[in-house]
Amino acid sequence: LVEKVESRGVMFSIHVDAALMGAVIPCTDPFGKVNYFKDFNVNTIAISGHKFFGSVTICGICLTTDSFLKACFSRKEVNVQYLTGLHDITPSGSRSGFNVLSLHNTLCGLYLHTNAHRLRQIVAQCYRNVDYFIAQITKLIPSEQIIHPKHSLTVCFTPPPSLTTMDKYSVMPVKMPLSPTTPYAGVCLLINVGPTMINHFLAEYRRDLAKMKVHNERHADAVHNKVGLIQ
């Protein structure tokens, strides 16, 4: 991609919206020991504070290099404006400093403010939860109905649970590009999820599957009877 854009002779920069997985990838090294800025020509990386870390406010950080930052703001008159030109320094505004304090408080509460040891422990626990979830849900539905991208903390499966179960556990409805007409559900196994919650969820999902089976059987019988009447 870089070679293709460079061949056009235009200026460009590469931004990576790491969002949820930005806090996880440094602990898993899916691409090996690489420098994302030097090896992948990345200029900026955004990491959400309210997703993996669970900050109470929507916030995040942006990583970049000193040289790129200086190049962007080499002129003092350069100022990044809000989309509407609004000057927002209210307590809820993104430039008030409140979000920074909120994220700092979250990191300290998780004991992540000293070194990366605790972060690695949390990431490892999340992946153990993913493995446990997949092992347990395959007892309820075929593995072909489960999708888990490599290194991801999200597991998608079909059929989805009932709307009541989805609302209770904040399960996401998902559309798969290769199967756009098949409804999927997605669960994100983060810090607040453990085996106990997984067991409770799967117990309710098991009941939902039983109800779906009864409903489908009744529907099949009704269709069969209707066809018989027509004949």
PDB file of C-alpha atoms in Angstrom:
ATOM      1  CA  LEU A   1       0.000   0.000   0.000  1.00  0.00           C
ATOM      2  CA  VAL A   2       2.802   2.382   0.925  1.00  0.00           C
ATOM      3  CA  GLU A   3       4.624   1.689  -2.352  1.00  0.00           C
ATOM      4  CA  LYS A   4       1.435   2.231  -4.340  1.00  0.00           C
ATOM      5  CA  VAL A   5       0.714   5.601  -2.722  1.00  0.00           C
ATOM      6  CA  GLU A   6       4.346   6.734  -2.882  1.00  0.00           C
ATOM      7  CA  SER A   7       4.412   6.000  -6.611  1.00  0.00           C
ATOM      8  CA  ARG A   8       1.788   8.725  -7.088  1.00  0.00           C
ATOM      9  CA  GLY A   9       4.098  11.310  -5.577  1.00  0.00           C
ATOM     10  CA  VAL A  10       1.605  12.618  -3.015  1.00  0.00           C
ATOM     11  CA  MET A  11       2.009  13.352   0.685  1.00  0.00           C
ATOM     12  CA  PHE A  12       0.207  10.938   3.004  1.00  0.00           C
ATOM     13  CA  SER A  13       0.155   9.580   6.529  1.00  0.00           C
ATOM     14  CA  ILE A  14      -1.048   6.277   7.965  1.00  0.00           C
ATOM     15  CA  HIS A  15      -3.315   6.231  11.013  1.00  0.00           C
ATOM     16  CA  VAL A  16      -4.167   3.007  12.847  1.00  0.00           C
ATOM     17  CA  ASP A  17      -7.415   3.014  14.825  1.00  0.00           C
ATOM     18  CA  ALA A  18      -6.361   0.304  17.290  1.00  0.00           C
ATOM     19  CA  ALA A  19      -9.344   1.062  19.559  1.00  0.00           C
ATOM     20  CA  LEU A  20      -9.971  -2.083  21.658  1.00  0.00           C
ATOM     21  CA  MET A  21      -6.983  -4.202  20.613  1.00  0.00           C
ATOM     22  CA  GLY A  22      -4.430  -1.417  20.897  1.00  0.00           C
ATOM     23  CA  ALA A  23      -3.872  -2.338  24.536  1.00  0.00           C
ATOM     24  CA  VAL A  24      -3.657  -6.055  23.766  1.00  0.00           C
ATOM     25  CA  ILE A  25      -1.412  -6.331  20.709  1.00  0.00           C
ATOM     26  CA  PRO A  26       1.806  -5.227  22.500  1.00  0.00           C
ATOM     27  CA  CYS A  27       1.347  -8.223  24.824  1.00  0.00           C
ATOM     28  CA  THR A  28       0.667 -10.755  22.070  1.00  0.00           C
ATOM     29  CA  ASP A  29       3.061  -9.597  19.325  1.00  0.00           C
ATOM     30  CA  PRO A  30       0.985 -11.030  16.434  1.00  0.00           C
ATOM     31  CA  PHE A  31       3.517  -9.649  13.921  1.00  0.00           C
ATOM     32  CA  GLY A  32       6.585 -10.488  15.991  1.00  0.00           C
ATOM     33  CA  LYS A  33       8.871  -7.963  17.628  1.00  0.00           C
ATOM     34  CA  VAL A  34       8.290  -5.010  15.332  1.00  0.00           C
ATOM     35  CA  ASN A  35       8.237  -1.246  15.579  1.00  0.00           C
ATOM     36  CA  TYR A  36       4.889  -0.221  14.133  1.00  0.00           C
ATOM     37  CA  PHE A  37       6.143   3.263  13.293  1.00  0.00           C
ATOM     38  CA  LYS A  38       9.372   2.206  11.549  1.00  0.00           C
ATOM     39  CA  ASP A  39       8.543  -1.239  10.163  1.00  0.00           C
ATOM     40  CA  PHE A  40       4.957  -0.536   9.026  1.00  0.00           C
ATOM     41  CA  ASN A  41       5.330   3.197   8.239  1.00  0.00           C
ATOM     42  CA  VAL A  42       2.565   4.009  10.699  1.00  0.00           C
ATOM     43  CA  ASN A  43       2.374   7.666  11.787  1.00  0.00           C
ATOM     44  CA  THR A  44      -0.292   7.575  14.498  1.00  0.00           C
ATOM     45  CA  ILE A  45      -1.994   4.889  16.595  1.00  0.00           C
ATOM     46  CA  ALA A  46      -5.214   5.522  18.544  1.00  0.00           C
ATOM     47  CA  ILE A  47      -6.040   3.412  21.608  1.00  0.00           C
ATOM     48  CA  SER A  48      -9.400   3.716  23.352  1.00  0.00           C
ATOM     49  CA  GLY A  49      -9.506   4.118  27.108  1.00  0.00           C
ATOM     50  CA  HIS A  50     -13.174   3.185  27.492  1.00  0.00           C
ATOM     51  CA  LYS A  51     -13.042  -0.163  25.653  1.00  0.00           C
ATOM     52  CA  PHE A  52     -10.436  -2.583  26.948  1.00  0.00           C
ATOM     53  CA  PHE A  53      -9.580  -0.552  30.060  1.00  0.00           C
ATOM     54  CA  GLY A  54     -13.198   0.344  30.836  1.00  0.00           C
ATOM     55  CA  SER A  55     -12.857   4.043  31.645  1.00  0.00           C
ATOM     56  CA  VAL A  56     -16.172   5.601  32.675  1.00  0.00           C
ATOM     57  CA  THR A  57     -15.846   8.299  30.004  1.00  0.00           C
ATOM     58  CA  ILE A  58     -15.299   7.961  26.276  1.00  0.00           C
ATOM     59  CA  CYS A  59     -11.629   8.725  25.859  1.00  0.00           C
ATOM     60  CA  GLY A  60      -8.362   7.490  24.457  1.00  0.00           C
ATOM     61  CA  ILE A  61      -4.774   8.285  23.627  1.00  0.00           C
ATOM     62  CA  CYS A  62      -2.909   8.780  20.370  1.00  0.00           C
ATOM     63  CA  LEU A  63       0.649   7.525  19.966  1.00  0.00           C
ATOM     64  CA  THR A  64       3.017   9.078  17.450  1.00  0.00           C
ATOM     65  CA  THR A  65       6.677   9.890  16.944  1.00  0.00           C
ATOM     66  CA  ASP A  66       8.349  13.115  17.966  1.00  0.00           C
ATOM     67  CA  SER A  67       9.408  13.837  14.391  1.00  0.00           C
ATOM     68  CA  PHE A  68       5.861  13.410  13.029  1.00  0.00           C
ATOM     69  CA  LEU A  69       4.397  15.589  15.781  1.00  0.00           C
ATOM     70  CA  LYS A  70       6.893  18.372  15.082  1.00  0.00           C
ATOM     71  CA  ALA A  71       6.204  18.153  11.353  1.00  0.00           C
ATOM     72  CA  CYS A  72       2.446  18.481  11.932  1.00  0.00           C
ATOM     73  CA  PHE A  73       2.757  21.504  14.203  1.00  0.00           C
ATOM     74  CA  SER A  74       5.845  23.171  12.788  1.00  0.00           C
ATOM     75  CA  ARG A  75       3.747  26.277  12.257  1.00  0.00           C
ATOM     76  CA  LYS A  76       2.430  27.815  15.460  1.00  0.00           C
ATOM     77  CA  GLU A  77      -0.768  28.973  13.771  1.00  0.00           C
ATOM     78  CA  VAL A  78      -1.835  25.344  13.186  1.00  0.00           C
ATOM     79  CA  ASN A  79      -4.701  24.497  15.531  1.00  0.00           C
ATOM     80  CA  VAL A  80      -6.979  21.461  15.405  1.00  0.00           C
ATOM     81  CA  GLN A  81     -10.560  22.701  15.541  1.00  0.00           C
ATOM     82  CA  TYR A  82     -13.745  20.946  16.555  1.00  0.00           C
ATOM     83  CA  LEU A  83     -15.927  19.907  13.624  1.00  0.00           C
ATOM     84  CA  THR A  84     -18.354  22.738  14.320  1.00  0.00           C
ATOM     85  CA  GLY A  85     -15.708  25.228  15.408  1.00  0.00           C
ATOM     86  CA  LEU A  86     -16.955  24.891  18.982  1.00  0.00           C
ATOM     87  CA  HIS A  87     -14.564  25.882  21.773  1.00  0.00           C
ATOM     88  CA  ASP A  88     -15.481  23.283  24.365  1.00  0.00           C
ATOM     89  CA  ILE A  89     -13.754  23.496  27.747  1.00  0.00           C
ATOM     90  CA  THR A  90     -16.748  22.333  29.809  1.00  0.00           C
ATOM     91  CA  PRO A  91     -16.259  19.465  32.307  1.00  0.00           C
ATOM     92  CA  SER A  92     -17.639  17.007  29.720  1.00  0.00           C
ATOM     93  CA  GLY A  93     -15.632  18.478  26.870  1.00  0.00           C
ATOM     94  CA  SER A  94     -12.796  16.505  25.348  1.00  0.00           C
ATOM     95  CA  ARG A  95     -10.269  19.248  26.177  1.00  0.00           C
ATOM     96  CA  SER A  96     -11.275  19.888  29.753  1.00  0.00           C
ATOM     97  CA  GLY A  97      -8.777  17.441  31.244  1.00  0.00           C
ATOM     98  CA  PHE A  98     -11.523  15.407  32.915  1.00  0.00           C
ATOM     99  CA  ASN A  99     -11.135  12.503  30.488  1.00  0.00           C
ATOM    100  CA  VAL A 100      -7.398  12.431  31.126  1.00  0.00           C
ATOM    101  CA  LEU A 101      -7.980  12.192  34.871  1.00  0.00           C
ATOM    102  CA  SER A 102     -10.659   9.546  34.355  1.00  0.00           C
ATOM    103  CA  LEU A 103      -8.334   7.367  32.268  1.00  0.00           C
ATOM    104  CA  HIS A 104      -5.499   7.844  34.765  1.00  0.00           C
ATOM    105  CA  ASN A 105      -7.806   6.822  37.606  1.00  0.00           C
ATOM    106  CA  THR A 106      -8.876   3.706  35.679  1.00  0.00           C
ATOM    107  CA  LEU A 107      -5.292   2.669  34.977  1.00  0.00           C
ATOM    108  CA  CYS A 108      -4.332   3.161  38.621  1.00  0.00           C
ATOM    109  CA  GLY A 109      -7.385   1.196  39.752  1.00  0.00           C
ATOM    110  CA  LEU A 110      -6.244  -1.721  37.584  1.00  0.00           C
ATOM    111  CA  TYR A 111      -2.652  -1.354  38.888  1.00  0.00           C
ATOM    112  CA  LEU A 112      -1.415  -0.580  35.382  1.00  0.00           C
ATOM    113  CA  HIS A 113       0.364   2.662  36.244  1.00  0.00           C
ATOM    114  CA  THR A 114       3.753   1.219  37.216  1.00  0.00           C
ATOM    115  CA  ASN A 115       4.741  -1.335  34.556  1.00  0.00           C
ATOM    116  CA  ALA A 116       3.302  -3.769  32.008  1.00  0.00           C
ATOM    117  CA  HIS A 117       3.283  -6.841  34.271  1.00  0.00           C
ATOM    118  CA  ARG A 118      -0.328  -6.413  35.397  1.00  0.00           C
ATOM    119  CA  LEU A 119      -1.459  -5.648  31.832  1.00  0.00           C
ATOM    120  CA  ARG A 120       0.066  -8.914  30.608  1.00  0.00           C
ATOM    121  CA  GLN A 121      -1.759 -10.774  33.380  1.00  0.00           C
ATOM    122  CA  ILE A 122      -5.100  -9.214  32.425  1.00  0.00           C
ATOM    123  CA  VAL A 123      -4.589  -9.892  28.714  1.00  0.00           C
ATOM    124  CA  ALA A 124      -3.672 -13.525  29.454  1.00  0.00           C
ATOM    125  CA  GLN A 125      -6.815 -13.906  31.579  1.00  0.00           C
ATOM    126  CA  CYS A 126      -8.962 -12.485  28.777  1.00  0.00           C
ATOM    127  CA  TYR A 127      -7.567 -15.031  26.331  1.00  0.00           C
ATOM    128  CA  ARG A 128      -8.176 -17.832  28.834  1.00  0.00           C
ATOM    129  CA  ASN A 129     -11.774 -16.636  29.031  1.00  0.00           C
ATOM    130  CA  VAL A 130     -12.000 -16.739  25.225  1.00  0.00           C
ATOM    131  CA  ASP A 131     -10.705 -20.319  25.165  1.00  0.00           C
ATOM    132  CA  TYR A 132     -13.104 -21.331  27.930  1.00  0.00           C
ATOM    133  CA  PHE A 133     -16.073 -19.675  26.210  1.00  0.00           C
ATOM    134  CA  ILE A 134     -15.341 -21.423  22.897  1.00  0.00           C
ATOM    135  CA  ALA A 135     -14.845 -24.791  24.623  1.00  0.00           C
ATOM    136  CA  GLN A 136     -18.189 -24.476  26.406  1.00  0.00           C
ATOM    137  CA  ILE A 137     -20.299 -23.061  23.580  1.00  0.00           C
ATOM    138  CA  THR A 138     -19.152 -25.818  21.212  1.00  0.00           C
ATOM    139  CA  LYS A 139     -21.083 -28.158  23.511  1.00  0.00           C
ATOM    140  CA  LEU A 140     -24.240 -26.308  22.483  1.00  0.00           C
ATOM    141  CA  ILE A 141     -23.730 -25.494  18.798  1.00  0.00           C
ATOM    142  CA  PRO A 142     -21.447 -26.868  16.031  1.00  0.00           C
ATOM    143  CA  SER A 143     -18.002 -25.297  15.736  1.00  0.00           C
ATOM    144  CA  GLU A 144     -18.879 -24.282  12.157  1.00  0.00           C
ATOM    145  CA  GLN A 145     -21.320 -21.776  13.652  1.00  0.00           C
ATOM    146  CA  ILE A 146     -18.604 -20.085  15.714  1.00  0.00           C
ATOM    147  CA  ILE A 147     -16.222 -17.452  14.347  1.00  0.00           C
ATOM    148  CA  HIS A 148     -13.146 -16.346  16.262  1.00  0.00           C
ATOM    149  CA  PRO A 149     -10.539 -14.288  14.367  1.00  0.00           C
ATOM    150  CA  LYS A 150      -6.987 -15.031  15.452  1.00  0.00           C
ATOM    151  CA  HIS A 151      -5.793 -12.925  18.423  1.00  0.00           C
ATOM    152  CA  SER A 152      -9.275 -11.420  18.828  1.00  0.00           C
ATOM    153  CA  LEU A 153     -11.130 -11.125  22.145  1.00  0.00           C
ATOM    154  CA  THR A 154     -14.462 -11.244  20.326  1.00  0.00           C
ATOM    155  CA  VAL A 155     -16.320 -14.461  19.510  1.00  0.00           C
ATOM    156  CA  CYS A 156     -19.245 -14.494  17.081  1.00  0.00           C
ATOM    157  CA  PHE A 157     -21.795 -17.276  16.794  1.00  0.00           C
ATOM    158  CA  THR A 158     -25.172 -18.203  15.363  1.00  0.00           C
ATOM    159  CA  PRO A 159     -28.019 -18.471  16.141  1.00  0.00           C
ATOM    160  CA  PRO A 160     -28.088 -15.431  18.415  1.00  0.00           C
ATOM    161  CA  PRO A 161     -29.646 -15.683  21.893  1.00  0.00           C
ATOM    162  CA  SER A 162     -33.045 -14.191  22.631  1.00  0.00           C
ATOM    163  CA  LEU A 163     -33.288 -10.407  22.738  1.00  0.00           C
ATOM    164  CA  THR A 164     -33.775 -10.624  26.498  1.00  0.00           C
ATOM    165  CA  THR A 165     -30.511 -12.524  26.937  1.00  0.00           C
ATOM    166  CA  MET A 166     -28.675 -10.225  24.550  1.00  0.00           C
ATOM    167  CA  ASP A 167     -29.815  -7.131  26.424  1.00  0.00           C
ATOM    168  CA  LYS A 168     -28.970  -8.649  29.806  1.00  0.00           C
ATOM    169  CA  TYR A 169     -25.384  -9.489  28.835  1.00  0.00           C
ATOM    170  CA  SER A 170     -24.797  -6.646  26.339  1.00  0.00           C
ATOM    171  CA  VAL A 171     -24.338  -9.110  23.472  1.00  0.00           C
ATOM    172  CA  MET A 172     -23.838  -7.431  20.100  1.00  0.00           C
ATOM    173  CA  PRO A 173     -25.828  -8.271  16.954  1.00  0.00           C
ATOM    174  CA  VAL A 174     -23.322  -8.896  14.162  1.00  0.00           C
ATOM    175  CA  LYS A 175     -23.515  -9.114  10.370  1.00  0.00           C
ATOM    176  CA  MET A 176     -20.913 -11.241   8.634  1.00  0.00           C
ATOM    177  CA  PRO A 177     -19.868  -9.997   5.162  1.00  0.00           C
ATOM    178  CA  LEU A 178     -19.727 -13.545   3.772  1.00  0.00           C
ATOM    179  CA  SER A 179     -23.131 -14.450   5.261  1.00  0.00           C
ATOM    180  CA  PRO A 180     -25.099 -11.171   5.316  1.00  0.00           C
ATOM    181  CA  THR A 181     -28.489 -12.879   5.711  1.00  0.00           C
ATOM    182  CA  THR A 182     -27.441 -15.038   8.672  1.00  0.00           C
ATOM    183  CA  PRO A 183     -27.850 -13.320  12.044  1.00  0.00           C
ATOM    184  CA  TYR A 184     -24.866 -13.604  14.361  1.00  0.00           C
ATOM    185  CA  ALA A 185     -24.186 -12.498  17.910  1.00  0.00           C
ATOM    186  CA  GLY A 186     -20.842 -11.301  19.224  1.00  0.00           C
ATOM    187  CA  VAL A 187     -19.465 -11.428  22.760  1.00  0.00           C
ATOM    188  CA  CYS A 188     -16.396  -9.470  23.825  1.00  0.00           C
ATOM    189  CA  LEU A 189     -14.556 -11.175  26.666  1.00  0.00           C
ATOM    190  CA  LEU A 190     -12.878  -8.350  28.556  1.00  0.00           C
ATOM    191  CA  ILE A 191     -11.625  -7.699  32.083  1.00  0.00           C
ATOM    192  CA  ASN A 192     -15.071  -7.812  33.682  1.00  0.00           C
ATOM    193  CA  VAL A 193     -15.888 -11.268  32.276  1.00  0.00           C
ATOM    194  CA  GLY A 194     -14.972 -14.524  33.995  1.00  0.00           C
ATOM    195  CA  PRO A 195     -15.970 -18.197  34.000  1.00  0.00           C
ATOM    196  CA  THR A 196     -18.906 -17.563  36.348  1.00  0.00           C
ATOM    197  CA  MET A 197     -20.492 -14.989  34.051  1.00  0.00           C
ATOM    198  CA  ILE A 198     -19.787 -17.188  31.031  1.00  0.00           C
ATOM    199  CA  ASN A 199     -21.532 -20.133  32.728  1.00  0.00           C
ATOM    200  CA  HIS A 200     -24.575 -17.999  33.590  1.00  0.00           C
ATOM    201  CA  PHE A 201     -24.780 -16.694  30.030  1.00  0.00           C
ATOM    202  CA  LEU A 202     -24.451 -20.125  28.429  1.00  0.00           C
ATOM    203  CA  ALA A 203     -27.094 -21.564  30.763  1.00  0.00           C
ATOM    204  CA  GLU A 204     -29.539 -18.946  29.495  1.00  0.00           C
ATOM    205  CA  TYR A 205     -28.380 -19.495  25.912  1.00  0.00           C
ATOM    206  CA  ARG A 206     -29.057 -23.219  26.340  1.00  0.00           C
ATOM    207  CA  ARG A 207     -32.645 -22.416  27.384  1.00  0.00           C
ATOM    208  CA  ASP A 208     -32.979 -20.052  24.422  1.00  0.00           C
ATOM    209  CA  LEU A 209     -31.832 -22.804  22.051  1.00  0.00           C
ATOM    210  CA  ALA A 210     -34.389 -25.198  23.527  1.00  0.00           C
ATOM    211  CA  LYS A 211     -37.165 -22.660  22.973  1.00  0.00           C
ATOM    212  CA  MET A 212     -35.931 -22.050  19.402  1.00  0.00           C
ATOM    213  CA  LYS A 213     -36.048 -25.778  18.727  1.00  0.00           C
ATOM    214  CA  VAL A 214     -39.645 -26.074  19.967  1.00  0.00           C
ATOM    215  CA  HIS A 215     -40.649 -23.009  17.932  1.00  0.00           C
ATOM    216  CA  ASN A 216     -39.009 -24.356  14.758  1.00  0.00           C
ATOM    217  CA  GLU A 217     -40.662 -27.760  15.212  1.00  0.00           C
ATOM    218  CA  ARG A 218     -44.082 -26.183  15.649  1.00  0.00           C
ATOM    219  CA  HIS A 219     -43.502 -23.997  12.611  1.00  0.00           C
ATOM    220  CA  ALA A 220     -42.447 -27.026  10.536  1.00  0.00           C
ATOM    221  CA  ASP A 221     -45.553 -28.943  11.647  1.00  0.00           C
ATOM    222  CA  ALA A 222     -47.797 -25.992  10.765  1.00  0.00           C
ATOM    223  CA  VAL A 223     -46.219 -25.715   7.309  1.00  0.00           C
ATOM    224  CA  HIS A 224     -46.564 -29.475   6.784  1.00  0.00           C
ATOM    225  CA  ASN A 225     -50.235 -29.415   7.790  1.00  0.00           C
ATOM    226  CA  LYS A 226     -50.925 -26.417   5.536  1.00  0.00           C
ATOM    227  CA  VAL A 227     -49.336 -28.184   2.576  1.00  0.00           C
ATOM    228  CA  GLY A 228     -51.417 -31.290   3.331  1.00  0.00           C
ATOM    229  CA  LEU A 229     -54.641 -29.241   3.334  1.00  0.00           C
ATOM    230  CA  ILE A 230     -53.772 -27.672   0.004  1.00  0.00           C
ATOM    231  CA  GLN A 231     -53.093 -31.053  -1.557  1.00  0.00           C
TER     232      GLN A 231
END
